[in-house]
């Protein structure tokens, strides 16, 4: 080891002492002391795809590390989430069969309804969030019902979404999360739940949900790609930030308890703006395409997965999200526990 040729005082470039910000970066302890944003497993909601059948753990090719699980696998999943200190799970369903009106979404023994029962039996403390949408259950793959010309009928769709929400609440869901993007669904779902005695169940509205290409891997996983057309007639146009704020204000007005910006990474400006403007708990959805990109780069050895994932999730928190829906949840919780230990 050669020592530095210069003494500490030999050179003085006149840098103002108050500008020496590196003083607080000198050690891990100092950095920890002044850290502004904390990431913790309690920030995560873990999304799971539930499929009909038994004994199924079918890997999803475009989402490495994620699998379609049958209902009997969920107790094990719930125990794992508890051991990792992750408070909540989000359920998507792959029904046994599909039809034009998405019957599988609201029947009492639908795959998600069965999943909620199983989870509540296995781990009553785990918060069960159910996604409300028809696209996984319709044979045409759209998020609502269609008229003869293939156009979405808004209010008839809302009626079915409210019926879906009610069946999920009856099964025991704690939080109902409509992701369909029909107008007025939050208000109608709230009224439907209240009228049936479920005024205690919370609504997490996918309020600012954009028509994004980042949902590609999800649609493989949930087999929910539209068979014709696209979702631009109901999901939001990606360039529109002011409209996102209007949609959030509207959904809060209709009775949403929590709001969401989705996707997360290309929309962090809107996460920040929503945080500054609204006091309701704010969720950001780190969607399937965001997950797949990091997994692909990591699998190629191009990035350090642990560091990039934790940096990404921390960035979403720093932008202002209270809660992050993320497929990285279990890995991130493991890494955070190891770092803390
Ligand atoms: C259902 C729904 C989608 C996602 C969440 N709920 C797909 C879509 O709108 O096409 C996407 C989640 C993800 O990409 O991880 N409408």
Coordinates of C-alpha atoms and ligand atoms in Angstrom, one line a residue:
X1 CA 0.0 0.0 0.0
X2 CA 1.4 3.4 -1.0
X3 CA 0.1 6.2 1.1
X4 CA -1.3 9.4 -0.4
X5 CA 1.5 11.8 -1.2
X6 CA -0.5 14.8 0.0
X7 CA -1.3 15.7 3.5
X8 CA -4.9 16.6 4.5
X9 CA -4.1 20.3 4.6
X10 CA -1.6 20.7 1.8
X11 CA -4.1 21.8 -0.9
X12 CA -6.9 24.3 -0.3
X13 CA -9.0 25.0 -3.3
X14 CA -11.3 27.3 -1.3
X15 CA -14.2 24.9 -1.4
X16 CA -16.8 26.2 1.1
X17 CA -16.9 23.9 4.1
X18 CA -20.6 23.9 4.1
X19 CA -20.6 22.5 0.6
X20 CA -18.7 19.4 1.7
X21 CA -21.8 17.1 1.6
X22 CA -19.6 13.9 1.6
X23 CA -19.2 14.3 5.4
X24 CA -22.5 12.5 5.8
X25 CA -21.6 9.7 3.4
X26 CA -18.4 8.6 5.1
X27 CA -19.7 5.5 6.8
X28 CA -22.6 3.0 6.6
X29 CA -23.8 4.4 10.0
X30 CA -23.9 8.0 8.9
X31 CA -25.7 7.1 5.7
X32 CA -28.2 5.1 7.6
X33 CA -28.7 8.0 10.0
X34 CA -29.7 10.5 7.3
X35 CA -31.5 8.0 5.0
X36 CA -34.8 9.7 3.9
X37 CA -36.7 6.7 2.5
X38 CA -37.1 3.3 4.1
X39 CA -38.1 0.2 2.2
X40 CA -39.7 -2.5 4.2
X41 CA -41.6 -5.8 3.6
X42 CA -44.6 -4.1 5.0
X43 CA -44.7 -1.8 2.0
X44 CA -45.5 -4.7 -0.4
X45 CA -48.6 -6.4 -1.8
X46 CA -47.7 -9.6 -3.6
X47 CA -49.8 -10.4 -6.7
X48 CA -50.7 -14.1 -7.3
X49 CA -52.4 -15.8 -10.3
X50 CA -54.8 -18.5 -9.1
X51 CA -55.8 -21.2 -11.5
X52 CA -58.5 -23.9 -11.3
X53 CA -57.3 -27.5 -10.7
X54 CA -55.2 -29.1 -8.0
X55 CA -51.5 -29.5 -7.3
X56 CA -50.6 -26.9 -9.9
X57 CA -47.5 -24.6 -9.8
X58 CA -47.1 -23.8 -13.4
X59 CA -44.2 -21.4 -14.1
X60 CA -45.1 -18.3 -16.2
X61 CA -42.4 -18.1 -19.0
X62 CA -42.5 -14.3 -19.4
X63 CA -42.4 -13.7 -15.6
X64 CA -39.5 -15.8 -14.4
X65 CA -39.9 -16.8 -10.7
X66 CA -43.8 -16.4 -10.9
X67 CA -46.2 -19.3 -11.3
X68 CA -49.9 -20.0 -11.7
X69 CA -51.0 -21.6 -8.4
X70 CA -54.1 -23.8 -7.7
X71 CA -56.1 -23.0 -4.6
X72 CA -54.6 -25.9 -2.6
X73 CA -51.1 -24.2 -3.0
X74 CA -52.2 -21.0 -1.3
X75 CA -51.8 -22.0 2.3
X76 CA -48.1 -22.6 1.7
X77 CA -47.9 -19.2 -0.1
X78 CA -49.6 -17.4 2.8
X79 CA -47.3 -19.0 5.3
X80 CA -44.3 -17.8 3.3
X81 CA -45.7 -14.3 3.1
X82 CA -46.1 -14.3 6.9
X83 CA -42.6 -15.5 7.5
X84 CA -41.4 -12.7 5.2
X85 CA -43.5 -10.1 7.0
X86 CA -45.4 -9.2 3.8
X87 CA -48.9 -8.0 4.9
X88 CA -51.0 -8.5 1.8
X89 CA -51.7 -10.6 -1.3
X90 CA -53.5 -9.6 -4.5
X91 CA -55.5 -12.2 -6.3
X92 CA -56.1 -12.7 -10.0
X93 CA -58.1 -15.6 -11.3
X94 CA -57.8 -18.0 -14.3
X95 CA -61.2 -19.6 -14.5
X96 CA -62.0 -23.0 -15.7
X97 CA -64.0 -21.6 -18.7
X98 CA -64.7 -18.2 -20.2
X99 CA -67.8 -16.7 -21.8
X100 CA -69.0 -13.4 -23.2
X101 CA -70.1 -11.9 -19.9
X102 CA -67.3 -13.2 -17.6
X103 CA -69.5 -15.5 -15.4
X104 CA -66.4 -17.0 -13.8
X105 CA -65.7 -13.6 -12.2
X106 CA -68.7 -13.5 -9.8
X107 CA -70.0 -17.0 -9.2
X108 CA -69.8 -18.0 -5.6
X109 CA -67.4 -20.9 -6.3
X110 CA -65.3 -19.0 -8.7
X111 CA -61.5 -19.6 -8.5
X112 CA -60.8 -16.3 -6.7
X113 CA -63.7 -16.8 -4.3
X114 CA -62.3 -20.2 -3.4
X115 CA -58.9 -18.7 -3.1
X116 CA -60.1 -16.1 -0.6
X117 CA -61.8 -18.8 1.5
X118 CA -58.6 -20.9 1.5
X119 CA -56.4 -17.9 2.5
X120 CA -58.7 -16.7 5.2
X121 CA -58.8 -20.2 6.7
X122 CA -55.0 -20.6 6.5
X123 CA -53.9 -17.1 7.5
X124 CA -56.7 -14.9 8.9
X125 CA -54.3 -12.0 9.4
X126 CA -53.1 -11.8 5.8
X127 CA -54.8 -8.9 4.0
X128 CA -56.6 -10.3 1.0
X129 CA -57.0 -7.9 -1.9
X130 CA -59.0 -9.0 -4.9
X131 CA -58.7 -7.6 -8.4
X132 CA -62.0 -6.8 -9.9
X133 CA -62.1 -7.0 -13.7
X134 CA -63.8 -9.2 -16.4
X135 CA -60.9 -9.6 -18.8
X136 CA -59.6 -12.8 -17.3
X137 CA -63.1 -14.2 -17.5
X138 CA -64.5 -13.1 -20.9
X139 CA -63.8 -15.1 -24.0
X140 CA -63.2 -11.8 -25.9
X141 CA -60.6 -10.6 -23.3
X142 CA -62.1 -7.2 -22.8
X143 CA -62.6 -5.7 -19.3
X144 CA -66.4 -5.3 -19.7
X145 CA -69.3 -6.6 -21.7
X146 CA -69.8 -5.8 -25.4
X147 CA -72.6 -4.8 -27.7
X148 CA -73.2 -6.3 -31.1
X149 CA -70.6 -4.0 -32.7
X150 CA -68.0 -5.0 -30.2
X151 CA -68.2 -1.8 -28.2
X152 CA -68.0 -1.8 -24.4
X153 CA -71.3 -1.1 -22.6
X154 CA -70.2 0.9 -19.6
X155 CA -73.1 0.6 -17.2
X156 CA -73.9 -3.0 -17.9
X157 CA -70.3 -3.7 -17.2
X158 CA -70.4 -1.8 -14.0
X159 CA -73.3 -3.9 -12.8
X160 CA -71.3 -7.1 -13.4
X161 CA -68.2 -5.6 -11.7
X162 CA -70.3 -4.7 -8.7
X163 CA -71.7 -8.3 -8.6
X164 CA -68.1 -9.5 -8.8
X165 CA -67.1 -7.3 -5.9
X166 CA -70.0 -8.5 -3.8
X167 CA -69.1 -12.1 -4.3
X168 CA -65.5 -11.4 -3.3
X169 CA -66.6 -9.6 -0.2
X170 CA -68.9 -12.5 0.7
X171 CA -66.0 -14.9 0.3
X172 CA -64.1 -12.7 2.8
X173 CA -61.9 -10.3 0.8
X174 CA -60.6 -7.4 2.9
X175 CA -59.9 -5.0 0.0
X176 CA -61.7 -4.8 -3.3
X177 CA -59.6 -3.4 -6.1
X178 CA -61.4 -2.5 -9.4
X179 CA -59.0 -2.4 -12.3
X180 CA -61.5 -2.4 -15.2
X181 CA -61.5 1.4 -15.8
X182 CA -65.3 1.7 -16.5
X183 CA -66.8 5.0 -15.4
X184 CA -68.7 5.1 -12.1
X185 CA -67.7 1.7 -10.9
X186 CA -66.2 2.8 -7.6
X187 CA -69.5 4.5 -6.6
X188 CA -71.7 1.6 -7.6
X189 CA -69.4 -1.0 -6.0
X190 CA -69.4 1.1 -2.8
X191 CA -73.2 1.3 -2.7
X192 CA -73.6 -2.4 -3.6
X193 CA -71.2 -3.5 -0.7
X194 CA -72.9 -1.1 1.8
X195 CA -76.4 -2.3 0.9
X196 CA -75.3 -5.9 1.4
X197 CA -73.8 -5.2 4.9
X198 CA -70.2 -4.9 3.7
X199 CA -69.6 -1.3 4.6
X200 CA -66.5 -2.5 6.5
X201 CA -64.6 -3.6 3.3
X202 CA -62.1 -1.2 1.7
X203 CA -61.9 -0.1 -1.9
X204 CA -58.5 0.3 -3.6
X205 CA -59.2 2.0 -6.9
X206 CA -56.9 1.5 -9.9
X207 CA -57.7 5.2 -10.4
X208 CA -54.9 6.3 -12.7
X209 CA -54.4 3.2 -14.9
X210 CA -52.9 3.7 -18.3
X211 CA -53.3 1.8 -21.5
X212 CA -49.7 0.5 -21.2
X213 CA -47.6 -1.9 -23.2
X214 CA -46.0 -2.9 -19.9
X215 CA -48.9 -5.3 -19.2
X216 CA -47.8 -7.7 -21.9
X217 CA -46.4 -10.5 -19.6
X218 CA -49.5 -10.3 -17.3
X219 CA -51.7 -11.0 -20.3
X220 CA -49.7 -14.1 -21.0
X221 CA -50.0 -15.1 -17.3
X222 CA -53.7 -14.4 -17.0
X223 CA -54.5 -15.4 -20.6
X224 CA -56.4 -12.1 -20.9
X225 CA -55.2 -10.4 -24.1
X226 CA -58.1 -8.8 -26.0
X227 CA -59.1 -11.0 -28.9
X228 CA -59.7 -7.9 -31.1
X229 CA -58.9 -4.2 -30.6
X230 CA -57.2 -2.9 -27.5
X231 CA -58.0 -1.2 -24.2
X232 CA -57.5 2.4 -25.2
X233 CA -61.2 3.1 -25.1
X234 CA -61.2 2.6 -21.3
X235 CA -57.7 2.7 -19.9
X236 CA -56.0 6.1 -19.8
X237 CA -53.9 7.7 -22.6
X238 CA -50.3 7.6 -21.4
X239 CA -49.5 11.2 -22.1
X240 CA -52.3 12.5 -19.8
X241 CA -51.2 13.6 -16.3
X242 CA -53.9 16.1 -15.5
X243 CA -56.6 13.6 -16.5
X244 CA -55.0 11.2 -14.0
X245 CA -55.5 13.7 -11.2
X246 CA -59.1 14.2 -12.2
X247 CA -59.7 10.4 -12.2
X248 CA -58.2 10.1 -8.7
X249 CA -60.3 13.0 -7.4
X250 CA -63.4 11.4 -8.9
X251 CA -62.7 7.9 -7.4
X252 CA -62.1 9.4 -4.0
X253 CA -65.3 11.3 -4.3
X254 CA -67.1 8.0 -5.2
X255 CA -65.8 6.3 -2.1
X256 CA -62.3 4.9 -2.8
X257 CA -60.3 4.3 0.4
X258 CA -57.0 4.0 -1.4
X259 CA -55.8 5.1 -4.9
X260 CA -53.3 3.7 -7.4
X261 CA -51.1 4.8 -10.1
X262 CA -50.3 2.1 -12.7
X263 CA -47.7 1.3 -14.1
X264 CA -45.2 2.7 -11.7
X265 CA -41.9 3.5 -13.4
X266 CA -42.9 5.5 -16.5
X267 CA -45.4 7.3 -14.3
X268 CA -43.4 8.3 -11.2
X269 CA -44.1 12.0 -11.8
X270 CA -47.8 11.1 -11.3
X271 CA -47.0 9.1 -8.1
X272 CA -45.3 12.3 -6.8
X273 CA -48.2 14.5 -7.9
X274 CA -50.8 12.3 -6.4
X275 CA -48.9 12.1 -3.1
X276 CA -48.7 15.9 -3.0
X277 CA -52.3 16.5 -3.9
X278 CA -54.2 13.8 -2.1
X279 CA -54.0 12.5 1.5
X280 CA -55.4 9.0 0.8
X281 CA -53.1 6.0 1.0
X282 CA -51.4 5.7 -2.4
X283 CA -50.4 2.5 -4.1
X284 CA -48.2 2.1 -7.2
X285 CA -48.2 -1.0 -9.3
X286 CA -44.8 -2.2 -10.4
X287 CA -46.3 -4.1 -13.3
X288 CA -45.4 -7.3 -15.1
X289 CA -43.4 -5.7 -17.9
X290 CA -41.3 -3.8 -15.4
X291 CA -40.6 -7.0 -13.6
X292 CA -39.8 -9.0 -16.8
X293 CA -37.3 -6.4 -17.9
X294 CA -35.2 -6.6 -14.7
X295 CA -35.4 -10.4 -14.6
X296 CA -34.3 -10.6 -18.2
X297 CA -31.3 -8.3 -17.7
X298 CA -30.4 -10.1 -14.5
X299 CA -30.6 -13.5 -16.2
X300 CA -28.1 -12.2 -18.8
X301 CA -25.8 -11.0 -16.1
X302 CA -26.2 -7.4 -17.2
X303 CA -27.3 -6.0 -13.9
X304 CA -27.1 -6.9 -10.2
X305 CA -30.6 -8.1 -9.6
X306 CA -30.7 -7.5 -5.8
X307 CA -29.3 -4.0 -6.0
X308 CA -31.4 -2.9 -9.0
X309 CA -34.7 -4.3 -7.6
X310 CA -34.2 -2.6 -4.2
X311 CA -33.1 0.6 -5.9
X312 CA -36.3 0.5 -8.1
X313 CA -38.6 -0.2 -5.2
X314 CA -37.0 2.5 -3.1
X315 CA -37.5 4.9 -6.0
X316 CA -41.2 4.2 -6.1
X317 CA -41.4 4.8 -2.4
X318 CA -39.4 8.0 -2.7
X319 CA -41.8 9.2 -5.4
X320 CA -44.5 9.0 -2.7
X321 CA -46.1 5.5 -2.9
X322 CA -47.1 4.1 0.5
X323 CA -47.7 0.6 -0.9
X324 CA -46.1 -1.2 -3.9
X325 CA -47.8 -4.0 -5.7
X326 CA -44.8 -6.0 -6.9
X327 CA -43.9 -9.5 -8.2
X328 CA -40.4 -8.8 -6.6
X329 CA -42.0 -8.7 -3.1
X330 CA -40.8 -12.1 -1.8
X331 CA -37.3 -11.7 -3.1
X332 CA -37.1 -8.1 -1.9
X333 CA -38.3 -9.0 1.6
X334 CA -35.7 -11.8 1.8
X335 CA -32.9 -9.4 0.8
X336 CA -34.1 -6.7 3.2
X337 CA -34.2 -9.2 6.0
X338 CA -30.7 -10.4 5.2
X339 CA -29.4 -6.8 5.1
X340 CA -31.0 -6.0 8.4
X341 CA -29.7 -9.2 10.0
Ligands
LIG1 C1 -56.9 -6.5 -15.3 C2 -55.5 -6.2 -14.9 C3 -54.3 -6.1 -15.7 C4 -53.3 -5.8 -14.8 C5 -53.8 -5.8 -13.5 N1 -55.2 -6.0 -13.6 C6 -54.2 -6.2 -17.2 C7 -54.7 -5.3 -18.1 O1 -55.3 -4.3 -17.7 O2 -54.6 -5.5 -19.3 C8 -51.8 -5.7 -15.2 C9 -50.9 -6.1 -14.1 C10 -49.5 -6.3 -14.6 O3 -49.1 -6.0 -15.8 O4 -48.7 -6.7 -13.8 N2 -57.5 -5.6 -16.1

